CSV table of C-alpha atoms in Angstrom, one decimal:
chain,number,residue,atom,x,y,z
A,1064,UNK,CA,-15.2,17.4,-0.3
A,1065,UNK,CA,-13.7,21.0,0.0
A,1066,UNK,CA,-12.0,23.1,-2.7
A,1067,UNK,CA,-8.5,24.6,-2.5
A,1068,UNK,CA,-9.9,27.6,-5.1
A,1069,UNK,CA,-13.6,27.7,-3.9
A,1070,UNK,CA,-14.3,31.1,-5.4
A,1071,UNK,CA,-13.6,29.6,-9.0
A,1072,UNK,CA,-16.9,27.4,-8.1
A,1073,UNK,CA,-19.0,30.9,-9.3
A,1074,UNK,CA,-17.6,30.0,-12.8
A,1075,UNK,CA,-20.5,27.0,-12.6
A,1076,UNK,CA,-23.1,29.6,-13.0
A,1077,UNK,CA,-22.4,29.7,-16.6
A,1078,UNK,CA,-23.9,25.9,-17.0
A,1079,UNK,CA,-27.5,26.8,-16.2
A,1080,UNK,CA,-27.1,29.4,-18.3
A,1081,UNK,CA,-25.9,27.9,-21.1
A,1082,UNK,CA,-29.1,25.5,-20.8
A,1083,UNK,CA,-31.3,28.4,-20.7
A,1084,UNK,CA,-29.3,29.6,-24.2
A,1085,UNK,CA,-29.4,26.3,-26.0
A,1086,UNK,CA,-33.5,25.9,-24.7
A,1087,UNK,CA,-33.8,29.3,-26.6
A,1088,UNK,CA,-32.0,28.3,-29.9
A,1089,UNK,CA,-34.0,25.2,-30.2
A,1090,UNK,CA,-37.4,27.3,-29.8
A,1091,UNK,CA,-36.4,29.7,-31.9
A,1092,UNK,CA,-35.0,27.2,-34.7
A,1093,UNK,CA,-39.1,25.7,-34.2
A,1094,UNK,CA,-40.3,29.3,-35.0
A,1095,UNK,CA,-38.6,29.4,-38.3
A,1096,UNK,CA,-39.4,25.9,-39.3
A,1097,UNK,CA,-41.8,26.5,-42.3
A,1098,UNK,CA,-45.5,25.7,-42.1
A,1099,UNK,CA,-47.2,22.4,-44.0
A,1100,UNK,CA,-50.8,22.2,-44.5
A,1101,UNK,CA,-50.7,18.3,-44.1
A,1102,UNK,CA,-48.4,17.2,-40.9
A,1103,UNK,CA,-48.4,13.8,-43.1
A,1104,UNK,CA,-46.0,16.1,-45.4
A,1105,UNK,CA,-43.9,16.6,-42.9
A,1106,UNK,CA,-43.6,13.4,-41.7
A,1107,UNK,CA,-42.5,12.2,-45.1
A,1108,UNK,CA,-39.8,14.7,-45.7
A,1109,UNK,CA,-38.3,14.1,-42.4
A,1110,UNK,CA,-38.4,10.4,-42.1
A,1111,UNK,CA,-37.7,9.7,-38.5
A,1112,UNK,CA,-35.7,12.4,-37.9
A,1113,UNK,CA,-32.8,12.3,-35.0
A,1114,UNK,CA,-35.4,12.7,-32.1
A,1115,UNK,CA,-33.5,12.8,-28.6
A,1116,UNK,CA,-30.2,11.4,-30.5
A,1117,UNK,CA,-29.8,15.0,-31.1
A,1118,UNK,CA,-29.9,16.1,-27.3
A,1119,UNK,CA,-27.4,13.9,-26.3
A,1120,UNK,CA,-24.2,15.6,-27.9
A,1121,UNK,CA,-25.1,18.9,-26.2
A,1122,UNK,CA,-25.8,17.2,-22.5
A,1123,UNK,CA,-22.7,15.6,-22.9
A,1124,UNK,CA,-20.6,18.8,-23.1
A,1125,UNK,CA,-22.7,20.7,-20.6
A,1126,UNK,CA,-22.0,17.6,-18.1
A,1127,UNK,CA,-18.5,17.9,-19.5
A,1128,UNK,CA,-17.9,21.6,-18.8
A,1129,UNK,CA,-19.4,21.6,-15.5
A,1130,UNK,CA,-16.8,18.8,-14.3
A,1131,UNK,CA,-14.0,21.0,-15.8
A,1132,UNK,CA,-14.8,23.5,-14.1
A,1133,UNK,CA,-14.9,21.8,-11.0
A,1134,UNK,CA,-11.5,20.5,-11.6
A,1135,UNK,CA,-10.2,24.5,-11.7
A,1136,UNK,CA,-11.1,24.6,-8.1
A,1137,UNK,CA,-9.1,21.6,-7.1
A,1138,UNK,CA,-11.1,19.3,-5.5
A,1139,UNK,CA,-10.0,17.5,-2.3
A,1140,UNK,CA,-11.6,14.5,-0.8
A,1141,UNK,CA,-10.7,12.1,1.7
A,1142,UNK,CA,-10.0,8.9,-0.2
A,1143,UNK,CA,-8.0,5.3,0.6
A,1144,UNK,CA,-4.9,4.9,-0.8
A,1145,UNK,CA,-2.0,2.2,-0.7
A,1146,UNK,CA,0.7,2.6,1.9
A,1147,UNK,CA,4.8,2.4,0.5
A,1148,UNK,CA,5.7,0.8,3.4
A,1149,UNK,CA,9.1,-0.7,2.8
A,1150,UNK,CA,10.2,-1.7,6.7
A,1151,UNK,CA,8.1,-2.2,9.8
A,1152,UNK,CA,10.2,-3.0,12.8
A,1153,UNK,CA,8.8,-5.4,15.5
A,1154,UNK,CA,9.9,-4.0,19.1
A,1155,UNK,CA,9.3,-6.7,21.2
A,1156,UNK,CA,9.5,-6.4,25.3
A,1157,UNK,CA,11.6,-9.9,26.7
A,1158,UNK,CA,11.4,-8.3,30.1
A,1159,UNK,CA,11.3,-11.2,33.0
A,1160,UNK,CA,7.5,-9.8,33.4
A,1161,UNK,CA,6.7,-11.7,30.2
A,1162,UNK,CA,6.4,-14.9,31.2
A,1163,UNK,CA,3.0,-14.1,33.3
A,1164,UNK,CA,0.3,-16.5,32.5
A,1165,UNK,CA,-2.6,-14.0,32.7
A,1166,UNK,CA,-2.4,-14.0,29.3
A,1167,UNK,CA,-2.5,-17.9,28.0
A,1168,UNK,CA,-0.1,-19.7,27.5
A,1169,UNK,CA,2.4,-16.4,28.7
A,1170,UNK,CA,2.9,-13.1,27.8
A,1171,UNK,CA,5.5,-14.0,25.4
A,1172,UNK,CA,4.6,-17.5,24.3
A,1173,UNK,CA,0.8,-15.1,23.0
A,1174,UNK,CA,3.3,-12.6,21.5
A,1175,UNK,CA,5.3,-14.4,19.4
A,1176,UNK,CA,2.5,-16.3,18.1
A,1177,UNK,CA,0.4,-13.2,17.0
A,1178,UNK,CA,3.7,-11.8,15.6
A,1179,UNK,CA,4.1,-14.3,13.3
A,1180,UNK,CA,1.0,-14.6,12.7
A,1181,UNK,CA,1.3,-10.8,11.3
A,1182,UNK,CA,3.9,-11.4,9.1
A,1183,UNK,CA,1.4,-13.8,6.9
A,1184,UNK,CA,-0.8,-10.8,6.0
A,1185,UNK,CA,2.2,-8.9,5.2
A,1186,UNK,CA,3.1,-8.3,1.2
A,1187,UNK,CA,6.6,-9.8,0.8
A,1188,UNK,CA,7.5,-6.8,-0.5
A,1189,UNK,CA,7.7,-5.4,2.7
A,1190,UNK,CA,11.0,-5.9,4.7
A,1191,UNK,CA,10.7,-6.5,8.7
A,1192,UNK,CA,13.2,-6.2,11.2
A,1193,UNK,CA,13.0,-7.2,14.6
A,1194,UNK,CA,14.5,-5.5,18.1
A,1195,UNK,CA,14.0,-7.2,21.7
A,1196,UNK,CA,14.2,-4.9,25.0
A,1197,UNK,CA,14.9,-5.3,28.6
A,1198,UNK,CA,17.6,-3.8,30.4
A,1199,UNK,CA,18.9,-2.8,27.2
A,1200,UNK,CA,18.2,-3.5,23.4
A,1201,UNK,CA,19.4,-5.6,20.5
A,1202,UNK,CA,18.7,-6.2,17.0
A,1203,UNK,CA,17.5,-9.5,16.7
A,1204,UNK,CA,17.2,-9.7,13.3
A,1205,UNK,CA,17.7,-6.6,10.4
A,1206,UNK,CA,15.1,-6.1,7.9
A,1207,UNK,CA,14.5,-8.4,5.4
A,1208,UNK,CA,12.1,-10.2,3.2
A,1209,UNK,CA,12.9,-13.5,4.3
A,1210,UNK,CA,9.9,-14.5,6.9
A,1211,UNK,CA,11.9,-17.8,7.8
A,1212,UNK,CA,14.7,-15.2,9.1
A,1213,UNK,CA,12.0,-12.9,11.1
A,1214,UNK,CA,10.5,-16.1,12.6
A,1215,UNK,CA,13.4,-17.8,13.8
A,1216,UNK,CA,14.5,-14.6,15.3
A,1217,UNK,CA,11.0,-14.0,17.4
A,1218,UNK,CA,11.9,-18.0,18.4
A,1219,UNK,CA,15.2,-17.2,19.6
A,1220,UNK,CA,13.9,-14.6,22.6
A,1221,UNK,CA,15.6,-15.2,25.6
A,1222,UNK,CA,13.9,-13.1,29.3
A,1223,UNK,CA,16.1,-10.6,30.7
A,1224,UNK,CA,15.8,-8.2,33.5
A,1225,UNK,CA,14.6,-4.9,33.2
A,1226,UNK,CA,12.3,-3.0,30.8
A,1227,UNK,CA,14.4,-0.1,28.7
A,1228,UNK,CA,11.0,1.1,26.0
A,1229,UNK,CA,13.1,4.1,25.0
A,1230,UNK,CA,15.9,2.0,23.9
A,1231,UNK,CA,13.8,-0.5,22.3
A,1232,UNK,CA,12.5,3.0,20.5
A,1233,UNK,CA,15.6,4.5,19.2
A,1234,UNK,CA,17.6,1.2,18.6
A,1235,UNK,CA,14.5,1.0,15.5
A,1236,UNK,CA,15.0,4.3,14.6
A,1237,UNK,CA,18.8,3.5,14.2
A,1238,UNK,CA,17.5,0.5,12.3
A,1239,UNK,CA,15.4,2.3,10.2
A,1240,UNK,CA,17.9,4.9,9.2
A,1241,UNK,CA,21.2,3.2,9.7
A,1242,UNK,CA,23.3,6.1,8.0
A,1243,UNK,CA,21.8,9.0,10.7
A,1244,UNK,CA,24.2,8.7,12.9
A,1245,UNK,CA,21.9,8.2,16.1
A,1246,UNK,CA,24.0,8.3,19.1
A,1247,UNK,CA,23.4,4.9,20.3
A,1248,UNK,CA,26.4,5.4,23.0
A,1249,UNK,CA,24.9,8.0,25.0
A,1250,UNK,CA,21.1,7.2,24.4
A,1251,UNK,CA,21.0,3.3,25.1
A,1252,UNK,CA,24.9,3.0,26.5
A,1253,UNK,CA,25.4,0.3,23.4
A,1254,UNK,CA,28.4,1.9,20.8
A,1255,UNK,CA,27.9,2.9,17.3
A,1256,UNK,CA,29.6,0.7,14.6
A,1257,UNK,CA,32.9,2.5,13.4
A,1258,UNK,CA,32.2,4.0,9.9
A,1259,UNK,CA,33.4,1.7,7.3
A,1260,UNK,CA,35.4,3.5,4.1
A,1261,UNK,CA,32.0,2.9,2.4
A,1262,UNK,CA,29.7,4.2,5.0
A,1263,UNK,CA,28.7,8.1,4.2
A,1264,UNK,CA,29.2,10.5,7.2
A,1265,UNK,CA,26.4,12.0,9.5
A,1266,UNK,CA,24.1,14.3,7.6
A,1267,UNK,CA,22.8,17.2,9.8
A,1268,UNK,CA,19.2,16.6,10.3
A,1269,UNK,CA,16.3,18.4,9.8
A,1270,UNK,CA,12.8,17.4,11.9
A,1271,UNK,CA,10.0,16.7,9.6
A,1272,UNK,CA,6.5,16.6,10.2
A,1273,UNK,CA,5.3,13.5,12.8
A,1274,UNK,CA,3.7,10.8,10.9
A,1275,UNK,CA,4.8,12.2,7.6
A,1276,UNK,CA,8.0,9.3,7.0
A,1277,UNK,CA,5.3,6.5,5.0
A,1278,UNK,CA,8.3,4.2,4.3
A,1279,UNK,CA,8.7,2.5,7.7
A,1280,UNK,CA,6.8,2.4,10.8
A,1281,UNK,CA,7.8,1.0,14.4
A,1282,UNK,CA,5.4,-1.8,16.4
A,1283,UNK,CA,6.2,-1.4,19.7
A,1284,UNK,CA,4.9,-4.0,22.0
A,1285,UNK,CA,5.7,-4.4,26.3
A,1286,UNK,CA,3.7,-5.5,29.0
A,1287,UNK,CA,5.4,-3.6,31.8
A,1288,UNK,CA,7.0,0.4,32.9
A,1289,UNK,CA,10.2,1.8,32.1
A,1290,UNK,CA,12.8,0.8,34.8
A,1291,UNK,CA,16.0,1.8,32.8
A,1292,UNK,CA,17.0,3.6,29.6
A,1293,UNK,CA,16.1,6.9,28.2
A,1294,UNK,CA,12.9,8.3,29.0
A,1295,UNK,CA,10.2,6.3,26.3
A,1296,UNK,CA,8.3,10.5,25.5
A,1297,UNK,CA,11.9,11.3,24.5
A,1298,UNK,CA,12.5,8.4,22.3
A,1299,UNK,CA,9.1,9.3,20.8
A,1300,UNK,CA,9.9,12.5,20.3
A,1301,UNK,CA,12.9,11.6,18.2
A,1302,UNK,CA,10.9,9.3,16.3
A,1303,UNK,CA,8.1,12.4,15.6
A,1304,UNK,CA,10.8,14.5,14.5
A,1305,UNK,CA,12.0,12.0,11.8
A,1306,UNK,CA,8.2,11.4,11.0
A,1307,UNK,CA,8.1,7.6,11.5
A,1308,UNK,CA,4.5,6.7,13.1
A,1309,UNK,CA,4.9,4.4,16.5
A,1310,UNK,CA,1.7,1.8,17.4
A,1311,UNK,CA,2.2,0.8,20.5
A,1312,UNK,CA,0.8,-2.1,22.0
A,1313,UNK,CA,0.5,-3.0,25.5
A,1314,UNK,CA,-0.5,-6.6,26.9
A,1315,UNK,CA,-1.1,-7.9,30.3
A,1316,UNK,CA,-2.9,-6.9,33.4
A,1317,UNK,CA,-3.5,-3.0,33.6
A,1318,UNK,CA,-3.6,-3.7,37.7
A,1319,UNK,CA,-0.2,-4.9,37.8
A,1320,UNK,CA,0.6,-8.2,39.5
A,1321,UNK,CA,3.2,-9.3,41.3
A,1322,UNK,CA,5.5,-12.2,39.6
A,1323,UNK,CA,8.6,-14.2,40.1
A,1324,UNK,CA,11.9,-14.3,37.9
A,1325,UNK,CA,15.3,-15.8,38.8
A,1326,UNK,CA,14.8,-15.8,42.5
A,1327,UNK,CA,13.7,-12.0,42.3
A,1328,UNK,CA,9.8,-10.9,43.0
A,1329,UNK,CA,9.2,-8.2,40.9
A,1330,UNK,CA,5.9,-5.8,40.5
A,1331,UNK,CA,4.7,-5.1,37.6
A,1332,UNK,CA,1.8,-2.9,35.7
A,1333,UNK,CA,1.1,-1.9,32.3
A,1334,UNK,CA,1.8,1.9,31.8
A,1335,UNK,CA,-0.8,2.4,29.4
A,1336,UNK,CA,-0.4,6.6,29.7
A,1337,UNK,CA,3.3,6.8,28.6
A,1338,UNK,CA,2.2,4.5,25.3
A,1339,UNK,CA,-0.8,6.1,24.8
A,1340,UNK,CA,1.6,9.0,24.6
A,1341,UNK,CA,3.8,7.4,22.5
A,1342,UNK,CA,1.5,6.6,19.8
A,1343,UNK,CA,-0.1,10.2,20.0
A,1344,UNK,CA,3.3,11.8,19.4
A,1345,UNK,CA,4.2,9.8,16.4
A,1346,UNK,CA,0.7,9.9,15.0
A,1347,UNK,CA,0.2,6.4,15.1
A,1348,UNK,CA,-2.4,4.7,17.5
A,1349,UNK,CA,-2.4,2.8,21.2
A,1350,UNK,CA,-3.7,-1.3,21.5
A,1351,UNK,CA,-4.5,-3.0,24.6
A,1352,UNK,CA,-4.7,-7.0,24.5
A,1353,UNK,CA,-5.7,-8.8,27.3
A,1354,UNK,CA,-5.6,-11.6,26.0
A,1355,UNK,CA,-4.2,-13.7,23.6
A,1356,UNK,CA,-7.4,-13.5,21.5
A,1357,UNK,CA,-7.0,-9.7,21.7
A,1358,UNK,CA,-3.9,-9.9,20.8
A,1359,UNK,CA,-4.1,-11.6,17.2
A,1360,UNK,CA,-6.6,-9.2,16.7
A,1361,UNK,CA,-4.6,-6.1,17.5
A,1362,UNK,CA,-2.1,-7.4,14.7
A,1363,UNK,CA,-4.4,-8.1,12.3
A,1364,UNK,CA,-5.7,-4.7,12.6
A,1365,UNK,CA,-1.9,-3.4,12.5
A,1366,UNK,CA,-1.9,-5.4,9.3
A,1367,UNK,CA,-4.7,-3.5,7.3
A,1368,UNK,CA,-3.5,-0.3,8.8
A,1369,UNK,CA,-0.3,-0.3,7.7
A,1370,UNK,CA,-1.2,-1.4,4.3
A,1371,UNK,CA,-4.1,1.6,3.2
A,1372,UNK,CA,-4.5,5.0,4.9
A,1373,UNK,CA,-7.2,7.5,4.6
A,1374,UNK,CA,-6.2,10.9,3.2
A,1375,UNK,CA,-7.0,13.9,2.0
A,1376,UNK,CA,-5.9,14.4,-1.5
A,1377,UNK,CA,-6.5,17.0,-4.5
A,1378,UNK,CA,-8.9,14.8,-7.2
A,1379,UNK,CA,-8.5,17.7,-9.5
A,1380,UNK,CA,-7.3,15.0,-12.2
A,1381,UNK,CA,-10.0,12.6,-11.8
A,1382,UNK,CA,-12.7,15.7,-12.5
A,1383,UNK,CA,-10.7,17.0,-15.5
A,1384,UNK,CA,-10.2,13.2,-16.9
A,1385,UNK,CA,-14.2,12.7,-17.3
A,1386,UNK,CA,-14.6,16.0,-18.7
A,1387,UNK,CA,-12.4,14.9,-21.2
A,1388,UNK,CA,-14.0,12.0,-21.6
A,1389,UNK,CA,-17.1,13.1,-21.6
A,1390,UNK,CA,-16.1,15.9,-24.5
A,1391,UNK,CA,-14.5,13.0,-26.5
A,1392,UNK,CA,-18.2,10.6,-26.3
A,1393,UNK,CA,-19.7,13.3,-27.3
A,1394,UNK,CA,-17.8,14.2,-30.4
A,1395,UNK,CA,-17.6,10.8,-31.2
A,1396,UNK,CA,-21.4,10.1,-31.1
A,1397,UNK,CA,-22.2,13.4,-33.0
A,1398,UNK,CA,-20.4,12.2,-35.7
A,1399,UNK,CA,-21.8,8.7,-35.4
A,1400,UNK,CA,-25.0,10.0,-35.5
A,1401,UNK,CA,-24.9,13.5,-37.6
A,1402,UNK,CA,-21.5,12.9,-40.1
A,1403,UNK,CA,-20.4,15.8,-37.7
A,1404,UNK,CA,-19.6,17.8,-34.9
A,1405,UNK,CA,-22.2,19.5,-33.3
């Protein structure tokens, strides 16, 4: 735990001494007590007498005052809180390179399955969109709650040639923020819809911190290296800049293999640098699957991440709240007890 106003943590030197004072009233408060001959005599006039009851009252509000006062330092700690995620968009890779067998039954065959596998642990609260990426990218399927919809998208993937990551990259970015006026035209070579006399016009925009946006978050997910598109550390740089997290996730052989498609032989090899690169830019965090074990997993871990995230927050509130409560017991018990506050 660490302390926003650490120096106000001196102000707990007053509790010891405050224990010190009230040891010193209650020995003093014995002194005066008159003498009996007969200690019988005094047991009769007292009865039981209040006993440690009497203590309790006065802990209370030195544990109570002590908590208070840690509160006026504001208190931060590290704690686990909900995620809002309200989107997560699934960039898929339908490259030719995906129907490679190395991982059972194929590449893409594994991927769908553990993709809709995610969606299961997913609150339906949260909407899911889905892009596919070769040469170039599309939107399979807009956010949405429905699963049914997000399913039979991932179904309908058809293999293409080529492997664009950047455009897979900024086509969800567009997705996720569909009134920024990203420049698909000159990024991916797709055009931007015409603004409709209900669409708002381009806001100028303003970077933010990366892995600060906790309302959506991009999975990106290819087996092979960029052979067309905009550079992939760009498209991660744009998607920094507007503070949405990336987790990239690469499956196949790390060697590289060489595969047929369409008559073509093609070479390909997992580029785990540029999407370990990816994820570190965006703040999010790099998967390999080599299999399609590894792969389920790698989503099921996506799922609790992207649900619950560690951070450090001020607990001021929590310190002042059982100080309070603490003041209130204690009142409540002296007059229980006494017919009176002590």
């Amino acid at each position: 735990m660490t302390f926003v106003w650490p120096h106000l943590l001196w102000a707990l030197l007053a509790v010891p001494l405050l224990v010190l004072l009230y040891l010193w009233l209650l020995n003093k408060r014995k002194k005066s007590t008159l003498r009996f001959a007969s200690l019988a005599i005094v047991k009769q006039a007292q009865g039981g007498g209040p006993g440690w009851r009497r203590h309790v009252p006065p802990v209370l509000l030195l544990v109570a005052l002590g908590s208070l006062l840690i509160a006026t330092a504001r208190p931060m700690a590290v704690v686990t809180l909900p995620l809002q995620q309200e989107t997560i968009i699934l960039a898929m890779d339908v490259s030719g390179s995906m129907r490679a067998t190395d991982v059972q039954p194929d590449r893409l065959t594994a991927a769908q399955e553990a993709a809709k596998s995610f969606l299961i642990d997913l609150p339906r609260s949260v909407r899911v969109g889905v892009v596919s990426f070769a040469g170039t990218a599309a939107v399979v399927q807009p956010p949405t709650q429905s699963r049914d919809d997000v399913v039979a998208a991932i179904d309908r993937f058809q293999l293409q040639r080529g492997t664009a990551i950047g455009s897979g990259i900024v086509l969800s970015l567009a997705t996720i923020f569909p009134e920024a006026g990203i420049d698909l035209s000159q990024i991916t070579g797709q055009r931007n819809m015409p603004l409709g006399p209900n669409d708002k016009p381009k806001q100028d925009f303003v970077p933010v911190a990366p892995g600060s946006y906790a309302s959506a978050a991009v999975i990106l997910l290819t087996d092979g290296q960029r052979t067309t598109g905009p550079d992939p550390l760009d498209a991660a740089k744009m998607a920094a800049d507007r503070g949405v997290k990336v987790y990239s996730v690469g499956i196949g052989t790390k060697e590289g293999e060489t595969i047929g498609f369409e008559g073509w032989s093609m070479r390909v090899r997992l580029d785990e640098e540029t999407l370990k690169n990816i994820a570190n830019l965006t703040r999010g965090e790099y998967f390999y699957a080599g299999t399609a074990t590894d792969l389920k997993k790698v989503y099921q871990s996506l799922s609790s991440r992207l649900m619950v995230e560690k951070k450090e927050t001020e607990v001021s509130s929590l310190f002042a709240a059982f100080g309070a409560l603490l003041v209130l017991v204690a009142a409540t018990l002296s007059v229980w007890w006494f017919g009176r506050v002590m």
